[in-house]
mmCIF file of C-alpha atoms in Angstrom:
data_model
loop_
_atom_site.group_PDB
_atom_site.id
_atom_site.type_symbol
_atom_site.label_atom_id
_atom_site.label_comp_id
_atom_site.label_asym_id
_atom_site.label_seq_id
_atom_site.Cartn_x
_atom_site.Cartn_y
_atom_site.Cartn_z
ATOM 1 C CA MET A 1 18.630 -21.938 -11.651
ATOM 2 C CA ILE A 2 16.741 -19.058 -10.023
ATOM 3 C CA LEU A 3 16.718 -15.673 -11.969
ATOM 4 C CA CYS A 4 16.866 -12.698 -9.720
ATOM 5 C CA ILE A 5 15.891 -9.428 -11.494
ATOM 6 C CA THR A 6 17.265 -6.491 -9.501
ATOM 7 C CA HIS A 7 19.447 -3.419 -10.139
ATOM 8 C CA SER A 8 23.144 -2.555 -9.857
ATOM 9 C CA GLN A 9 22.872 -0.688 -6.574
ATOM 10 C CA ASP A 10 21.096 -3.459 -4.776
ATOM 11 C CA PHE A 11 22.849 -4.967 -1.848
ATOM 12 C CA TYR A 12 22.280 -6.615 1.597
ATOM 13 C CA THR A 13 18.863 -8.114 0.963
ATOM 14 C CA ILE A 14 20.009 -9.549 -2.332
ATOM 15 C CA ASP A 15 23.158 -10.878 -0.676
ATOM 16 C CA LEU A 16 21.151 -12.602 2.046
ATOM 17 C CA PHE A 17 19.036 -14.238 -0.627
ATOM 18 C CA PHE A 18 22.052 -15.463 -2.591
ATOM 19 C CA GLU A 19 23.966 -16.674 0.627
ATOM 20 C CA TYR A 20 20.882 -18.766 1.517
ATOM 21 C CA LEU A 21 20.702 -20.279 -1.998
ATOM 22 C CA ASN A 22 24.432 -21.056 -1.823
ATOM 23 C CA SER A 23 23.876 -22.914 1.456
ATOM 24 C CA LYS A 24 21.492 -25.161 -0.390
ATOM 25 C CA ASN A 25 23.590 -25.493 -3.509
ATOM 26 C CA ILE A 26 20.973 -23.739 -5.623
ATOM 27 C CA SER A 27 22.314 -21.870 -8.625
ATOM 28 C CA TYR A 28 21.130 -18.427 -9.466
ATOM 29 C CA PHE A 29 21.690 -15.600 -12.016
ATOM 30 C CA ARG A 30 21.584 -11.962 -11.167
ATOM 31 C CA LEU A 31 20.200 -9.697 -13.828
ATOM 32 C CA ASN A 32 20.584 -6.018 -13.122
ATOM 33 C CA SER A 33 17.617 -4.380 -14.806
ATOM 34 C CA ASP A 34 19.251 -0.966 -15.327
ATOM 35 C CA GLN A 35 22.150 -2.612 -17.027
ATOM 36 C CA LEU A 36 20.166 -4.665 -19.483
ATOM 37 C CA ASN A 37 21.497 -2.488 -22.341
ATOM 38 C CA HIS A 38 24.513 -2.265 -24.664
ATOM 39 C CA SER A 39 26.810 -3.766 -21.988
ATOM 40 C CA GLN A 40 25.295 -7.185 -22.499
ATOM 41 C CA LYS A 41 24.622 -9.269 -25.590
ATOM 42 C CA LEU A 42 20.962 -10.305 -25.809
ATOM 43 C CA SER A 43 19.146 -12.597 -28.245
ATOM 44 C CA ILE A 44 15.573 -13.689 -28.286
ATOM 45 C CA THR A 45 14.273 -16.488 -30.461
ATOM 46 C CA HIS A 46 10.952 -18.306 -30.488
ATOM 47 C CA GLY A 47 10.358 -19.251 -26.880
ATOM 48 C CA SER A 48 13.735 -18.610 -25.337
ATOM 49 C CA PHE A 49 16.595 -16.090 -25.060
ATOM 50 C CA SER A 50 20.304 -15.877 -24.181
ATOM 51 C CA ILE A 51 22.396 -13.361 -22.265
ATOM 52 C CA THR A 52 26.123 -12.845 -22.538
ATOM 53 C CA ASP A 53 27.320 -10.469 -19.803
ATOM 54 C CA ALA A 54 30.320 -7.980 -19.935
ATOM 55 C CA ASP A 55 32.640 -10.838 -18.769
ATOM 56 C CA GLY A 56 31.630 -13.151 -21.540
ATOM 57 C CA ASN A 57 29.457 -15.483 -19.435
ATOM 58 C CA ARG A 58 26.505 -16.844 -21.423
ATOM 59 C CA THR A 59 23.286 -17.982 -19.892
ATOM 60 C CA GLU A 60 20.220 -19.590 -21.499
ATOM 61 C CA SER A 61 16.761 -18.829 -20.469
ATOM 62 C CA THR A 62 16.016 -22.507 -20.610
ATOM 63 C CA ASP A 63 18.151 -22.897 -17.469
ATOM 64 C CA PHE A 64 15.883 -20.871 -15.315
ATOM 65 C CA THR A 65 13.400 -22.538 -13.014
ATOM 66 C CA ALA A 66 11.846 -19.573 -11.187
ATOM 67 C CA VAL A 67 12.134 -15.749 -11.052
ATOM 68 C CA TRP A 68 12.307 -13.352 -8.247
ATOM 69 C CA HIS A 69 11.390 -9.921 -9.530
ATOM 70 C CA ARG A 70 13.115 -7.975 -6.728
ATOM 71 C CA LYS A 71 13.052 -4.637 -8.442
ATOM 72 C CA SER A 72 13.448 -3.050 -11.833
ATOM 73 C CA TRP A 73 15.068 0.313 -12.496
ATOM 74 C CA GLU A 74 15.238 2.431 -15.567
ATOM 75 C CA ILE A 75 17.755 1.279 -18.228
ATOM 76 C CA GLU A 76 21.008 3.236 -18.371
ATOM 77 C CA CYS A 77 21.893 4.959 -21.478
ATOM 78 C CA PRO A 78 25.629 5.100 -22.773
ATOM 79 C CA MET A 79 27.275 8.300 -21.432
ATOM 80 C CA ASP A 80 28.287 9.388 -24.896
ATOM 81 C CA LEU A 81 24.951 8.699 -26.619
ATOM 82 C CA ASP A 82 23.624 11.718 -28.467
ATOM 83 C CA LYS A 83 20.524 13.053 -26.669
ATOM 84 C CA ASP A 84 18.483 12.820 -29.915
ATOM 85 C CA TYR A 85 18.919 9.038 -29.698
ATOM 86 C CA GLN A 86 18.350 8.515 -25.959
ATOM 87 C CA LYS A 87 14.614 8.192 -26.189
ATOM 88 C CA ILE A 88 14.648 5.502 -28.823
ATOM 89 C CA PHE A 89 17.517 3.765 -27.055
ATOM 90 C CA ILE A 90 15.416 3.548 -23.848
ATOM 91 C CA SER A 91 12.429 2.568 -25.729
ATOM 92 C CA GLU A 92 13.922 -0.239 -27.714
ATOM 93 C CA TYR A 93 15.794 -1.753 -24.711
ATOM 94 C CA GLU A 94 12.629 -1.560 -22.604
ATOM 95 C CA SER A 95 10.841 -3.465 -25.289
ATOM 96 C CA LEU A 96 13.696 -6.026 -25.405
ATOM 97 C CA ARG A 97 13.610 -6.427 -21.678
ATOM 98 C CA ALA A 98 9.704 -6.857 -21.733
ATOM 99 C CA ASN A 99 9.891 -9.532 -24.400
ATOM 100 C CA MET A 100 12.640 -11.395 -22.467
ATOM 101 C CA TYR A 101 10.357 -11.387 -19.301
ATOM 102 C CA ARG A 102 7.498 -12.797 -21.417
ATOM 103 C CA MET A 103 9.638 -15.742 -22.296
ATOM 104 C CA LEU A 104 9.580 -16.787 -18.703
ATOM 105 C CA ASP A 105 5.812 -16.600 -18.109
ATOM 106 C CA HIS A 106 5.553 -20.299 -17.568
ATOM 107 C CA LEU A 107 7.781 -20.263 -14.590
ATOM 108 C CA PRO A 108 6.946 -19.429 -10.869
ATOM 109 C CA TRP A 109 7.390 -15.603 -10.186
ATOM 110 C CA ILE A 110 7.495 -13.460 -7.156
ATOM 111 C CA ASN A 111 5.222 -11.690 -8.075
ATOM 112 C CA PRO A 112 3.356 -12.684 -11.242
ATOM 113 C CA LEU A 113 4.314 -9.790 -13.545
ATOM 114 C CA GLU A 114 0.844 -8.653 -14.634
ATOM 115 C CA ASN A 115 -0.588 -8.790 -11.154
ATOM 116 C CA GLU A 116 2.316 -6.812 -9.852
ATOM 117 C CA LYS A 117 2.021 -4.103 -12.382
ATOM 118 C CA LYS A 118 -1.693 -3.795 -11.836
ATOM 119 C CA ALA A 119 -1.363 -3.412 -8.029
ATOM 120 C CA ASP A 120 1.789 -1.166 -8.159
ATOM 121 C CA ALA A 121 0.428 1.194 -10.729
ATOM 122 C CA HIS A 122 -3.063 1.729 -9.248
ATOM 123 C CA LYS A 123 -3.148 2.867 -5.617
ATOM 124 C CA MET A 124 -6.925 3.535 -5.808
ATOM 125 C CA TYR A 125 -7.377 -0.045 -6.914
ATOM 126 C CA GLN A 126 -5.390 -1.238 -3.850
ATOM 127 C CA LEU A 127 -7.663 0.814 -1.544
ATOM 128 C CA GLN A 128 -10.764 -0.524 -3.273
ATOM 129 C CA ILE A 129 -9.667 -4.199 -2.857
ATOM 130 C CA ALA A 130 -8.566 -3.517 0.675
ATOM 131 C CA LYS A 131 -11.991 -2.132 1.703
ATOM 132 C CA LYS A 132 -13.751 -4.872 -0.043
ATOM 133 C CA ASN A 133 -11.917 -7.436 2.035
ATOM 134 C CA GLY A 134 -12.658 -5.836 5.407
ATOM 135 C CA LEU A 135 -9.768 -3.459 5.946
ATOM 136 C CA LYS A 136 -10.290 0.143 7.175
ATOM 137 C CA ILE A 137 -8.997 2.783 4.744
ATOM 138 C CA PRO A 138 -8.892 6.540 4.921
ATOM 139 C CA ALA A 139 -11.244 8.658 2.845
ATOM 140 C CA THR A 140 -9.255 9.235 -0.349
ATOM 141 C CA LEU A 141 -9.442 11.605 -3.344
ATOM 142 C CA PHE A 142 -7.114 11.503 -6.362
ATOM 143 C CA SER A 143 -7.775 14.780 -8.247
ATOM 144 C CA ASN A 144 -6.477 17.874 -10.093
ATOM 145 C CA ASP A 145 -9.638 19.866 -9.346
ATOM 146 C CA GLU A 146 -8.932 22.604 -6.762
ATOM 147 C CA ASP A 147 -12.531 23.152 -5.883
ATOM 148 C CA GLU A 148 -13.173 19.420 -5.214
ATOM 149 C CA ILE A 149 -9.984 19.096 -3.159
ATOM 150 C CA LEU A 150 -10.883 22.066 -0.983
ATOM 151 C CA LYS A 151 -14.356 20.680 -0.476
ATOM 152 C CA PHE A 152 -12.860 17.263 0.373
ATOM 153 C CA ILE A 153 -10.407 18.800 2.841
ATOM 154 C CA LYS A 154 -13.177 20.748 4.598
ATOM 155 C CA GLU A 155 -15.789 17.971 4.705
ATOM 156 C CA LYS A 156 -13.643 14.843 5.012
ATOM 157 C CA CYS A 157 -10.415 15.967 6.514
ATOM 158 C CA ASN A 158 -11.443 18.527 9.201
ATOM 159 C CA ASN A 159 -9.228 21.097 7.359
ATOM 160 C CA LYS A 160 -6.082 18.999 7.727
ATOM 161 C CA ALA A 161 -5.115 16.491 5.051
ATOM 162 C CA ILE A 162 -2.139 14.420 3.818
ATOM 163 C CA ALA A 163 -1.200 15.018 0.108
ATOM 164 C CA LYS A 164 1.072 12.705 -1.843
ATOM 165 C CA LEU A 165 1.947 11.832 -5.392
ATOM 166 C CA HIS A 166 0.842 8.558 -6.864
ATOM 167 C CA GLY A 167 4.375 8.149 -8.143
ATOM 168 C CA THR A 168 7.729 8.997 -6.579
ATOM 169 C CA ILE A 169 9.404 12.185 -5.722
ATOM 170 C CA SER A 170 12.649 11.550 -3.803
ATOM 171 C CA ARG A 171 15.404 9.020 -3.344
ATOM 172 C CA ASN A 172 17.086 7.573 -0.334
ATOM 173 C CA MET A 173 20.789 7.188 0.393
ATOM 174 C CA ASN A 174 20.973 4.089 -1.917
ATOM 175 C CA GLY A 175 19.380 5.978 -4.788
ATOM 176 C CA GLU A 176 16.040 4.247 -4.475
ATOM 177 C CA SER A 177 12.780 6.195 -5.053
ATOM 178 C CA LEU A 178 10.554 7.051 -2.130
ATOM 179 C CA ILE A 179 7.060 8.496 -1.784
ATOM 180 C CA SER A 180 6.956 11.510 0.494
ATOM 181 C CA THR A 181 3.812 13.087 1.984
ATOM 182 C CA THR A 182 2.956 16.667 2.719
ATOM 183 C CA ILE A 183 0.429 18.060 5.250
ATOM 184 C CA ILE A 184 -2.101 20.486 3.777
ATOM 185 C CA ASP A 185 -3.848 22.880 6.218
ATOM 186 C CA GLU A 186 -4.697 26.559 6.412
ATOM 187 C CA ASN A 187 -1.025 27.492 6.283
ATOM 188 C CA ASN A 188 -0.291 26.155 2.842
ATOM 189 C CA VAL A 189 -3.686 25.454 1.191
ATOM 190 C CA GLU A 190 -3.144 28.306 -1.259
ATOM 191 C CA HIS A 191 -0.566 26.252 -3.114
ATOM 192 C CA LEU A 192 -3.346 24.080 -4.414
ATOM 193 C CA SER A 193 -3.784 26.547 -7.238
ATOM 194 C CA ASP A 194 -1.148 24.722 -9.246
ATOM 195 C CA ILE A 195 -2.780 21.299 -8.685
ATOM 196 C CA MET A 196 -3.811 21.162 -12.365
ATOM 197 C CA TYR A 197 -0.151 20.626 -13.206
ATOM 198 C CA CYS A 198 0.266 17.709 -10.852
ATOM 199 C CA PRO A 199 -2.695 15.708 -9.581
ATOM 200 C CA MET A 200 -2.234 14.260 -6.147
ATOM 201 C CA ILE A 201 -3.795 11.835 -3.667
ATOM 202 C CA PHE A 202 -5.437 13.361 -0.598
ATOM 203 C CA GLN A 203 -6.430 11.755 2.603
ATOM 204 C CA PRO A 204 -7.356 12.980 6.079
ATOM 205 C CA TYR A 205 -4.470 13.509 8.492
ATOM 206 C CA ILE A 206 -4.956 10.676 11.051
ATOM 207 C CA GLU A 207 -3.533 10.947 14.478
ATOM 208 C CA LYS A 208 -1.430 7.863 14.977
ATOM 209 C CA ASP A 209 0.288 5.909 17.700
ATOM 210 C CA TYR A 210 2.757 4.213 15.381
ATOM 211 C CA GLU A 211 3.406 2.867 11.852
ATOM 212 C CA LEU A 212 3.669 -0.739 10.684
ATOM 213 C CA ARG A 213 5.767 -2.226 7.900
ATOM 214 C CA ILE A 214 4.349 -5.664 7.205
ATOM 215 C CA VAL A 215 6.046 -8.097 4.941
ATOM 216 C CA TYR A 216 3.677 -10.764 3.493
ATOM 217 C CA ILE A 217 5.021 -13.983 1.966
ATOM 218 C CA ASP A 218 2.431 -16.417 0.788
ATOM 219 C CA GLY A 219 0.296 -16.085 3.960
ATOM 220 C CA GLU A 220 3.123 -15.585 6.411
ATOM 221 C CA TYR A 221 3.590 -12.268 8.143
ATOM 222 C CA PHE A 222 6.686 -10.405 9.381
ATOM 223 C CA THR A 223 5.582 -7.111 11.018
ATOM 224 C CA GLY A 224 7.725 -4.361 12.365
ATOM 225 C CA LYS A 225 6.522 -1.429 14.374
ATOM 226 C CA ILE A 226 8.276 1.981 14.122
ATOM 227 C CA ASN A 227 7.839 4.547 16.890
ATOM 228 C CA ASN A 228 6.787 7.359 14.644
ATOM 229 C CA SER A 229 3.646 9.235 15.807
ATOM 230 C CA LYS A 230 4.383 12.796 14.644
ATOM 231 C CA ASN A 231 5.971 12.783 11.203
ATOM 232 C CA THR A 232 4.163 11.882 8.042
ATOM 233 C CA ASP A 233 7.014 9.832 6.516
ATOM 234 C CA TRP A 234 9.710 8.400 8.696
ATOM 235 C CA ARG A 235 11.808 7.445 5.674
ATOM 236 C CA ILE A 236 12.377 11.027 4.839
ATOM 237 C CA VAL A 237 12.807 12.617 8.269
ATOM 238 C CA ARG A 238 14.813 9.825 9.848
ATOM 239 C CA ASP A 239 14.680 10.954 13.494
ATOM 240 C CA ASP A 240 15.590 8.602 16.366
ATOM 241 C CA TYR A 241 13.182 5.949 15.241
ATOM 242 C CA PHE A 242 13.637 2.230 16.138
ATOM 243 C CA TRP A 243 11.949 -0.962 14.989
ATOM 244 C CA SER A 244 10.291 -3.563 17.239
ATOM 245 C CA ALA A 245 8.642 -6.781 16.397
ATOM 246 C CA TYR A 246 4.777 -6.617 16.314
ATOM 247 C CA GLN A 247 2.142 -9.220 16.323
ATOM 248 C CA LEU A 248 -0.796 -8.178 14.083
ATOM 249 C CA PRO A 249 -4.334 -9.148 15.331
ATOM 250 C CA ARG A 250 -5.491 -12.340 13.688
ATOM 251 C CA ASN A 251 -8.445 -10.657 12.024
ATOM 252 C CA ILE A 252 -6.236 -7.989 10.403
ATOM 253 C CA GLU A 253 -3.962 -10.801 9.068
ATOM 254 C CA ASN A 254 -7.044 -12.669 7.700
ATOM 255 C CA HIS A 255 -8.330 -9.473 5.946
ATOM 256 C CA LEU A 256 -4.805 -8.746 4.547
ATOM 257 C CA THR A 257 -4.510 -12.297 3.218
ATOM 258 C CA LEU A 258 -7.870 -12.021 1.415
ATOM 259 C CA MET A 259 -6.751 -8.790 -0.172
ATOM 260 C CA MET A 260 -3.379 -10.212 -1.299
ATOM 261 C CA ASN A 261 -5.112 -13.276 -2.721
ATOM 262 C CA GLU A 262 -7.532 -11.168 -4.680
ATOM 263 C CA MET A 263 -4.649 -9.042 -6.114
ATOM 264 C CA GLY A 264 -2.765 -12.268 -7.022
ATOM 265 C CA LEU A 265 0.318 -11.254 -5.064
ATOM 266 C CA CYS A 266 2.403 -13.765 -3.075
ATOM 267 C CA PHE A 267 4.691 -11.115 -1.800
ATOM 268 C CA GLY A 268 4.241 -7.537 -0.642
ATOM 269 C CA ALA A 269 5.498 -4.799 1.791
ATOM 270 C CA ILE A 270 2.319 -3.419 3.388
ATOM 271 C CA ASP A 271 2.110 -0.029 5.171
ATOM 272 C CA MET A 272 -0.459 0.520 7.859
ATOM 273 C CA ILE A 273 -0.939 2.823 10.838
ATOM 274 C CA LYS A 274 -2.469 2.252 14.232
ATOM 275 C CA SER A 275 -4.483 5.346 15.194
ATOM 276 C CA THR A 276 -4.874 6.999 18.501
ATOM 277 C CA ASP A 277 -8.387 5.745 18.568
ATOM 278 C CA GLY A 278 -7.310 2.114 18.168
ATOM 279 C CA GLU A 279 -8.073 1.597 14.603
ATOM 280 C CA TYR A 280 -5.707 -0.118 11.995
ATOM 281 C CA TYR A 281 -5.689 1.802 8.703
ATOM 282 C CA PHE A 282 -4.419 0.210 5.471
ATOM 283 C CA LEU A 283 -2.349 2.660 3.419
ATOM 284 C CA GLU A 284 -0.806 0.716 0.606
ATOM 285 C CA VAL A 285 1.035 -2.380 -0.486
ATOM 286 C CA ASN A 286 4.276 -2.199 -2.526
ATOM 287 C CA PRO A 287 4.803 -5.497 -4.491
ATOM 288 C CA GLN A 288 8.618 -4.564 -4.609
ATOM 289 C CA GLY A 289 8.815 -2.985 -1.176
ATOM 290 C CA GLU A 290 11.743 -2.800 1.127
ATOM 291 C CA TRP A 291 12.239 -5.085 4.069
ATOM 292 C CA GLY A 292 16.007 -5.211 4.711
ATOM 293 C CA MET A 293 15.596 -3.073 7.891
ATOM 294 C CA LEU A 294 13.229 -5.583 9.358
ATOM 295 C CA GLN A 295 15.636 -8.486 8.785
ATOM 296 C CA LYS A 296 18.700 -6.479 9.973
ATOM 297 C CA GLU A 297 17.020 -4.909 13.096
ATOM 298 C CA LEU A 298 14.630 -7.705 14.034
ATOM 299 C CA ASP A 299 16.355 -10.769 12.663
ATOM 300 C CA PHE A 300 13.380 -11.779 10.528
ATOM 301 C CA PRO A 301 14.200 -14.603 8.040
ATOM 302 C CA ILE A 302 12.610 -12.754 5.112
ATOM 303 C CA ALA A 303 15.206 -13.576 2.384
ATOM 304 C CA GLU A 304 15.103 -17.151 3.474
ATOM 305 C CA ARG A 305 11.284 -17.336 3.235
ATOM 306 C CA ILE A 306 11.383 -15.739 -0.180
ATOM 307 C CA ALA A 307 13.814 -18.371 -1.418
ATOM 308 C CA ASP A 308 11.867 -21.108 0.264
ATOM 309 C CA TYR A 309 8.637 -20.061 -1.442
ATOM 310 C CA LEU A 310 10.356 -20.133 -4.890
ATOM 311 C CA LEU A 311 11.910 -23.553 -4.189
ATOM 312 C CA LYS A 312 8.532 -25.027 -3.085
ATOM 313 C CA ARG A 313 7.069 -23.674 -6.337
ATOM 314 C CA ILE A 314 9.911 -25.218 -8.335
ATOM 315 C CA HIS A 315 9.298 -28.503 -6.746
ATOM 316 C CA THR A 316 5.552 -28.295 -7.434
ATOM 317 C CA ASN A 317 6.270 -27.281 -11.112
ATOM 318 C CA GLU A 318 8.363 -30.287 -11.680
ATOM 319 C CA GLN A 319 5.840 -32.821 -10.427
#
């Protein structure tokens, strides 16, 4: 049985995954990370755990053979819980969830949890590993120092920079968090006076031909090109953009594979841009990134390849 860790608002991509498993008569269990709370009965003993959902269905961890960590969301509190108890409620249920996940360390995961956390929580680490493995990256500064930022923008950005949070600041129509970017130039540079309250990542504004969303699965690539050359973040603006299939140069694929291998990631959604001067710039990799638009618009079999990877790992594990 494959355990799929997701959230209650997840659909389409997860449905494709389950449909494929059903076609192969492979059992699965959906665990909504945000509902891993009082709505389910949870018990951990030495080396295993059990879950009884709201409908009374009980599942034992010993039945699981692999884990797809699709996405984790914040745990929901009961609506009527006193605000004074909400912090401890979240803390203890997050601890329970973390302990449950640890009981499954011996199984194949997409991605191994510690590798995923390290990559997802450290964007500067990503850039370091990308550069080490031959990828071109923008000059980057992560800072709360106004003077250093102004110097960086002048010397490295030709007075026009991109500023973005390390974390998230907005949500899409499905409630999912997104990272938006802001252009910093002479028209709004005065706002940096408040930077001490919110450190940000700064990079030069790069004139681009288009953006690329690249899905990596164990050395295989599914790349979509979006015709966005003017806006800093197509996900927020949502103009008349369209996707087309794209073939990455072999050397770029090779560099990305080296990077993903060093990070210990078997899956990731990678963002790159093709600049007007012909260079490919690596921006970031999201170990839980979105890819449904690529499967929907370009008919890429991404859900199937994710399942195939887990099934291959299960088979290897059983030998």
